[in-house]
Short mmCIF file of N, CA and C in Angstrom, two decimals:
data_model
loop_
_atom_site.label_atom_id
_atom_site.label_comp_id
_atom_site.label_asym_id
_atom_site.label_seq_id
_atom_site.Cartn_x
_atom_site.Cartn_y
_atom_site.Cartn_z
N MET A 23 133.80 -17.13 46.98
CA MET A 23 134.52 -17.45 48.33
C MET A 23 135.64 -16.52 48.70
N GLU A 24 135.79 -16.07 49.78
CA GLU A 24 136.81 -15.18 50.34
C GLU A 24 138.20 -15.80 50.16
N GLU A 25 139.13 -14.75 49.94
CA GLU A 25 140.55 -15.49 49.94
C GLU A 25 140.88 -15.92 51.22
N ILE A 26 141.62 -17.05 51.30
CA ILE A 26 142.17 -17.60 52.50
C ILE A 26 143.71 -17.80 52.46
N GLY A 27 144.52 -17.05 53.16
CA GLY A 27 145.87 -17.21 53.02
C GLY A 27 146.41 -16.86 51.65
N THR A 28 147.47 -17.22 51.44
CA THR A 28 148.09 -16.86 50.06
C THR A 28 148.43 -17.95 49.19
N GLY A 29 148.16 -19.07 49.61
CA GLY A 29 148.53 -20.33 48.66
C GLY A 29 149.92 -20.80 48.75
N PHE A 30 150.07 -21.52 47.58
CA PHE A 30 151.42 -22.17 47.53
C PHE A 30 152.36 -21.26 46.64
N ARG A 31 153.58 -21.09 46.96
CA ARG A 31 154.44 -20.27 46.24
C ARG A 31 154.80 -21.16 44.84
N LYS A 32 155.11 -20.23 43.68
CA LYS A 32 155.41 -21.00 42.54
C LYS A 32 156.54 -21.80 42.50
N GLU A 33 157.63 -21.58 43.24
CA GLU A 33 158.77 -22.18 43.39
C GLU A 33 158.56 -23.49 43.97
N LEU A 34 157.74 -23.59 45.01
CA LEU A 34 157.40 -24.90 45.71
C LEU A 34 156.67 -25.73 44.53
N VAL A 35 155.64 -25.23 43.84
CA VAL A 35 154.93 -26.07 42.99
C VAL A 35 155.77 -26.50 41.86
N SER A 36 156.54 -25.73 41.47
CA SER A 36 157.50 -26.01 40.44
C SER A 36 158.46 -27.28 40.84
N LYS A 37 158.97 -27.08 42.07
CA LYS A 37 159.74 -28.30 42.49
C LYS A 37 158.94 -29.59 42.69
N LEU A 38 157.97 -29.43 43.15
CA LEU A 38 156.97 -30.75 43.16
C LEU A 38 156.77 -31.29 42.00
N LEU A 39 156.45 -30.51 40.86
CA LEU A 39 156.12 -30.99 39.60
C LEU A 39 157.37 -31.74 38.98
N HIS A 40 158.49 -30.99 39.21
CA HIS A 40 159.73 -31.67 38.65
C HIS A 40 160.24 -32.78 39.25
N LEU A 41 159.79 -32.99 40.42
CA LEU A 41 160.27 -34.24 41.14
C LEU A 41 159.63 -35.50 40.47
N HIS A 42 158.47 -35.41 39.65
CA HIS A 42 157.71 -36.35 39.11
C HIS A 42 157.95 -36.36 37.68
N PHE A 43 158.62 -35.51 36.91
CA PHE A 43 158.78 -35.61 35.46
C PHE A 43 159.93 -36.62 35.29
N LYS A 44 159.62 -37.37 34.22
CA LYS A 44 160.71 -38.29 33.70
C LYS A 44 161.87 -37.65 32.91
N ASP A 45 161.59 -36.58 32.35
CA ASP A 45 162.52 -35.88 31.55
C ASP A 45 162.89 -34.65 32.13
N ASN A 46 164.17 -34.37 32.40
CA ASN A 46 164.79 -33.21 33.36
C ASN A 46 164.48 -31.97 32.27
N LYS A 47 164.32 -32.19 31.14
CA LYS A 47 164.10 -30.91 30.27
C LYS A 47 162.71 -30.32 30.17
N THR A 48 161.91 -30.99 30.83
CA THR A 48 160.36 -30.53 30.84
C THR A 48 160.19 -29.27 31.61
N LYS A 49 159.58 -28.31 30.99
CA LYS A 49 159.38 -27.04 31.44
C LYS A 49 157.84 -26.82 31.73
N VAL A 50 157.57 -25.93 32.50
CA VAL A 50 156.25 -25.51 33.01
C VAL A 50 156.08 -24.17 32.86
N SER A 51 155.07 -23.69 32.19
CA SER A 51 154.83 -22.06 32.04
C SER A 51 154.33 -21.52 33.42
N GLY A 52 154.55 -20.20 33.35
CA GLY A 52 154.06 -19.70 34.50
C GLY A 52 152.52 -19.70 34.80
N ASP A 53 151.89 -19.57 33.81
CA ASP A 53 150.20 -19.84 33.80
C ASP A 53 150.11 -21.12 34.48
N ALA A 54 150.82 -22.11 33.97
CA ALA A 54 150.36 -23.61 34.53
C ALA A 54 150.86 -23.66 35.90
N LEU A 55 152.08 -23.00 36.34
CA LEU A 55 152.49 -23.12 37.65
C LEU A 55 151.20 -22.49 38.66
N GLN A 56 150.77 -21.31 38.16
CA GLN A 56 149.71 -20.58 38.84
C GLN A 56 148.52 -21.37 39.05
N LEU A 57 148.15 -21.86 37.95
CA LEU A 57 146.74 -22.73 37.88
C LEU A 57 147.13 -23.97 38.80
N THR A 58 148.20 -24.71 38.76
CA THR A 58 148.30 -25.74 39.75
C THR A 58 148.39 -25.32 41.08
N ALA A 59 149.01 -24.18 41.46
CA ALA A 59 149.04 -23.70 42.78
C ALA A 59 147.63 -23.48 43.35
N GLU A 60 146.87 -22.86 42.51
CA GLU A 60 145.48 -22.67 42.77
C GLU A 60 144.73 -23.95 43.01
N LEU A 61 145.00 -25.00 42.19
CA LEU A 61 144.15 -26.31 42.32
C LEU A 61 144.65 -26.93 43.84
N LEU A 62 145.89 -26.79 44.02
CA LEU A 62 146.38 -27.31 45.27
C LEU A 62 145.88 -26.59 46.41
N LYS A 63 145.77 -25.44 46.37
CA LYS A 63 145.13 -24.57 47.39
C LYS A 63 143.67 -24.89 47.61
N ILE A 64 142.91 -25.02 46.46
CA ILE A 64 141.43 -25.61 46.75
C ILE A 64 141.51 -26.83 47.28
N PHE A 65 142.44 -27.83 47.02
CA PHE A 65 142.30 -29.30 47.41
C PHE A 65 142.59 -29.26 49.01
N VAL A 66 143.60 -28.34 49.49
CA VAL A 66 143.95 -28.35 50.87
C VAL A 66 142.74 -27.80 51.60
N VAL A 67 142.14 -26.71 51.22
CA VAL A 67 140.98 -26.06 51.77
C VAL A 67 139.88 -27.06 51.85
N GLU A 68 139.61 -27.65 50.83
CA GLU A 68 138.50 -28.66 50.72
C GLU A 68 138.67 -29.87 51.86
N ALA A 69 139.92 -30.25 51.86
CA ALA A 69 140.30 -31.30 52.71
C ALA A 69 140.02 -31.05 54.23
N ALA A 70 140.45 -29.69 54.55
CA ALA A 70 140.25 -29.14 55.84
C ALA A 70 138.75 -29.06 56.23
N ILE A 71 138.06 -28.38 55.24
CA ILE A 71 136.55 -28.33 55.58
C ILE A 71 135.93 -29.69 55.75
N ARG A 72 136.20 -30.48 54.89
CA ARG A 72 135.62 -31.94 55.01
C ARG A 72 136.03 -32.61 56.37
N SER A 73 137.20 -32.38 56.83
CA SER A 73 137.78 -33.15 58.04
C SER A 73 136.96 -32.43 59.25
N ILE A 74 136.82 -31.00 59.14
CA ILE A 74 136.07 -30.30 60.23
C ILE A 74 134.71 -30.85 60.41
N ARG A 75 134.03 -31.09 59.10
CA ARG A 75 132.63 -31.64 59.09
C ARG A 75 132.51 -33.09 59.81
N GLN A 76 133.47 -33.82 59.43
CA GLN A 76 133.59 -35.02 59.89
C GLN A 76 133.81 -35.25 61.36
N ALA A 77 134.62 -34.24 61.95
CA ALA A 77 134.83 -34.23 63.41
C ALA A 77 133.54 -33.74 64.16
N GLN A 78 132.84 -32.90 63.31
CA GLN A 78 131.56 -32.31 64.01
C GLN A 78 130.55 -33.44 63.95
N ALA A 79 130.54 -34.29 63.11
CA ALA A 79 129.48 -35.37 63.04
C ALA A 79 129.90 -36.55 63.96
N GLU A 80 131.09 -36.48 64.39
CA GLU A 80 131.47 -37.37 65.54
C GLU A 80 131.38 -36.79 66.73
N ASP A 81 130.91 -35.57 66.99
CA ASP A 81 130.85 -34.73 68.18
C ASP A 81 132.09 -34.68 68.86
N LEU A 82 133.30 -34.24 68.04
CA LEU A 82 134.68 -34.05 68.43
C LEU A 82 134.89 -32.54 68.48
N ALA A 83 135.67 -32.05 69.37
CA ALA A 83 136.03 -30.70 69.53
C ALA A 83 137.19 -30.31 68.76
N GLN A 84 137.92 -31.47 68.41
CA GLN A 84 139.20 -31.28 67.60
C GLN A 84 139.46 -32.15 66.39
N VAL A 85 139.90 -31.65 65.29
CA VAL A 85 140.06 -32.53 64.10
C VAL A 85 141.47 -33.06 64.29
N ASP A 86 141.44 -34.41 63.99
CA ASP A 86 142.76 -35.31 63.88
C ASP A 86 142.93 -35.98 62.77
N VAL A 87 143.96 -36.66 62.48
CA VAL A 87 144.35 -37.27 61.30
C VAL A 87 143.16 -38.33 60.82
N GLU A 88 142.73 -38.96 61.93
CA GLU A 88 141.62 -39.94 61.59
C GLU A 88 140.52 -39.26 60.85
N GLN A 89 140.13 -38.14 61.08
CA GLN A 89 138.83 -37.41 60.36
C GLN A 89 139.67 -37.24 58.86
N LEU A 90 140.67 -36.68 58.75
CA LEU A 90 141.16 -36.59 57.31
C LEU A 90 141.22 -37.97 56.70
N GLU A 91 141.77 -38.95 57.26
CA GLU A 91 141.65 -40.34 56.76
C GLU A 91 140.35 -40.86 56.29
N LYS A 92 139.47 -40.47 56.89
CA LYS A 92 138.02 -40.76 56.71
C LYS A 92 137.60 -40.02 55.36
N VAL A 93 137.96 -38.85 55.18
CA VAL A 93 137.29 -37.97 54.12
C VAL A 93 138.11 -38.15 52.96
N LEU A 94 139.30 -38.64 53.12
CA LEU A 94 140.29 -38.69 51.79
C LEU A 94 139.79 -39.38 50.68
N PRO A 95 139.29 -40.62 50.74
CA PRO A 95 138.95 -41.41 49.67
C PRO A 95 138.02 -40.71 48.76
N GLN A 96 136.95 -40.08 49.36
CA GLN A 96 135.86 -39.40 48.52
C GLN A 96 136.46 -38.17 48.05
N LEU A 97 137.20 -37.52 48.79
CA LEU A 97 137.85 -36.25 48.25
C LEU A 97 138.79 -36.49 47.00
N LEU A 98 139.52 -37.52 47.21
CA LEU A 98 140.39 -37.90 45.93
C LEU A 98 139.42 -38.41 44.70
N LEU A 99 138.37 -38.92 44.90
CA LEU A 99 137.45 -39.30 43.69
C LEU A 99 136.87 -38.12 43.11
N ASP A 100 136.44 -37.15 44.05
CA ASP A 100 135.93 -35.81 43.64
C ASP A 100 136.81 -34.99 42.77
N PHE A 101 138.17 -35.05 43.11
CA PHE A 101 139.11 -34.27 42.24
C PHE A 101 139.68 -35.13 41.17
#
């Protein structure tokens, strides 16, 4: 697959992870941050693609939140 955009910055991923850690001393390695950022990127791209396909199936010219809401349950199960 061709590269799409730059993805998520490591600083953002680190902040998101640390928001959910129970222990403030928990640390995340650079490799783990890079891997998590890549996973987030894949998830967002897949959500966009599935939303576009849903809109096309409904003969809509524009993707709306409703299409994302329709594909989100299966997307979450797939990940």
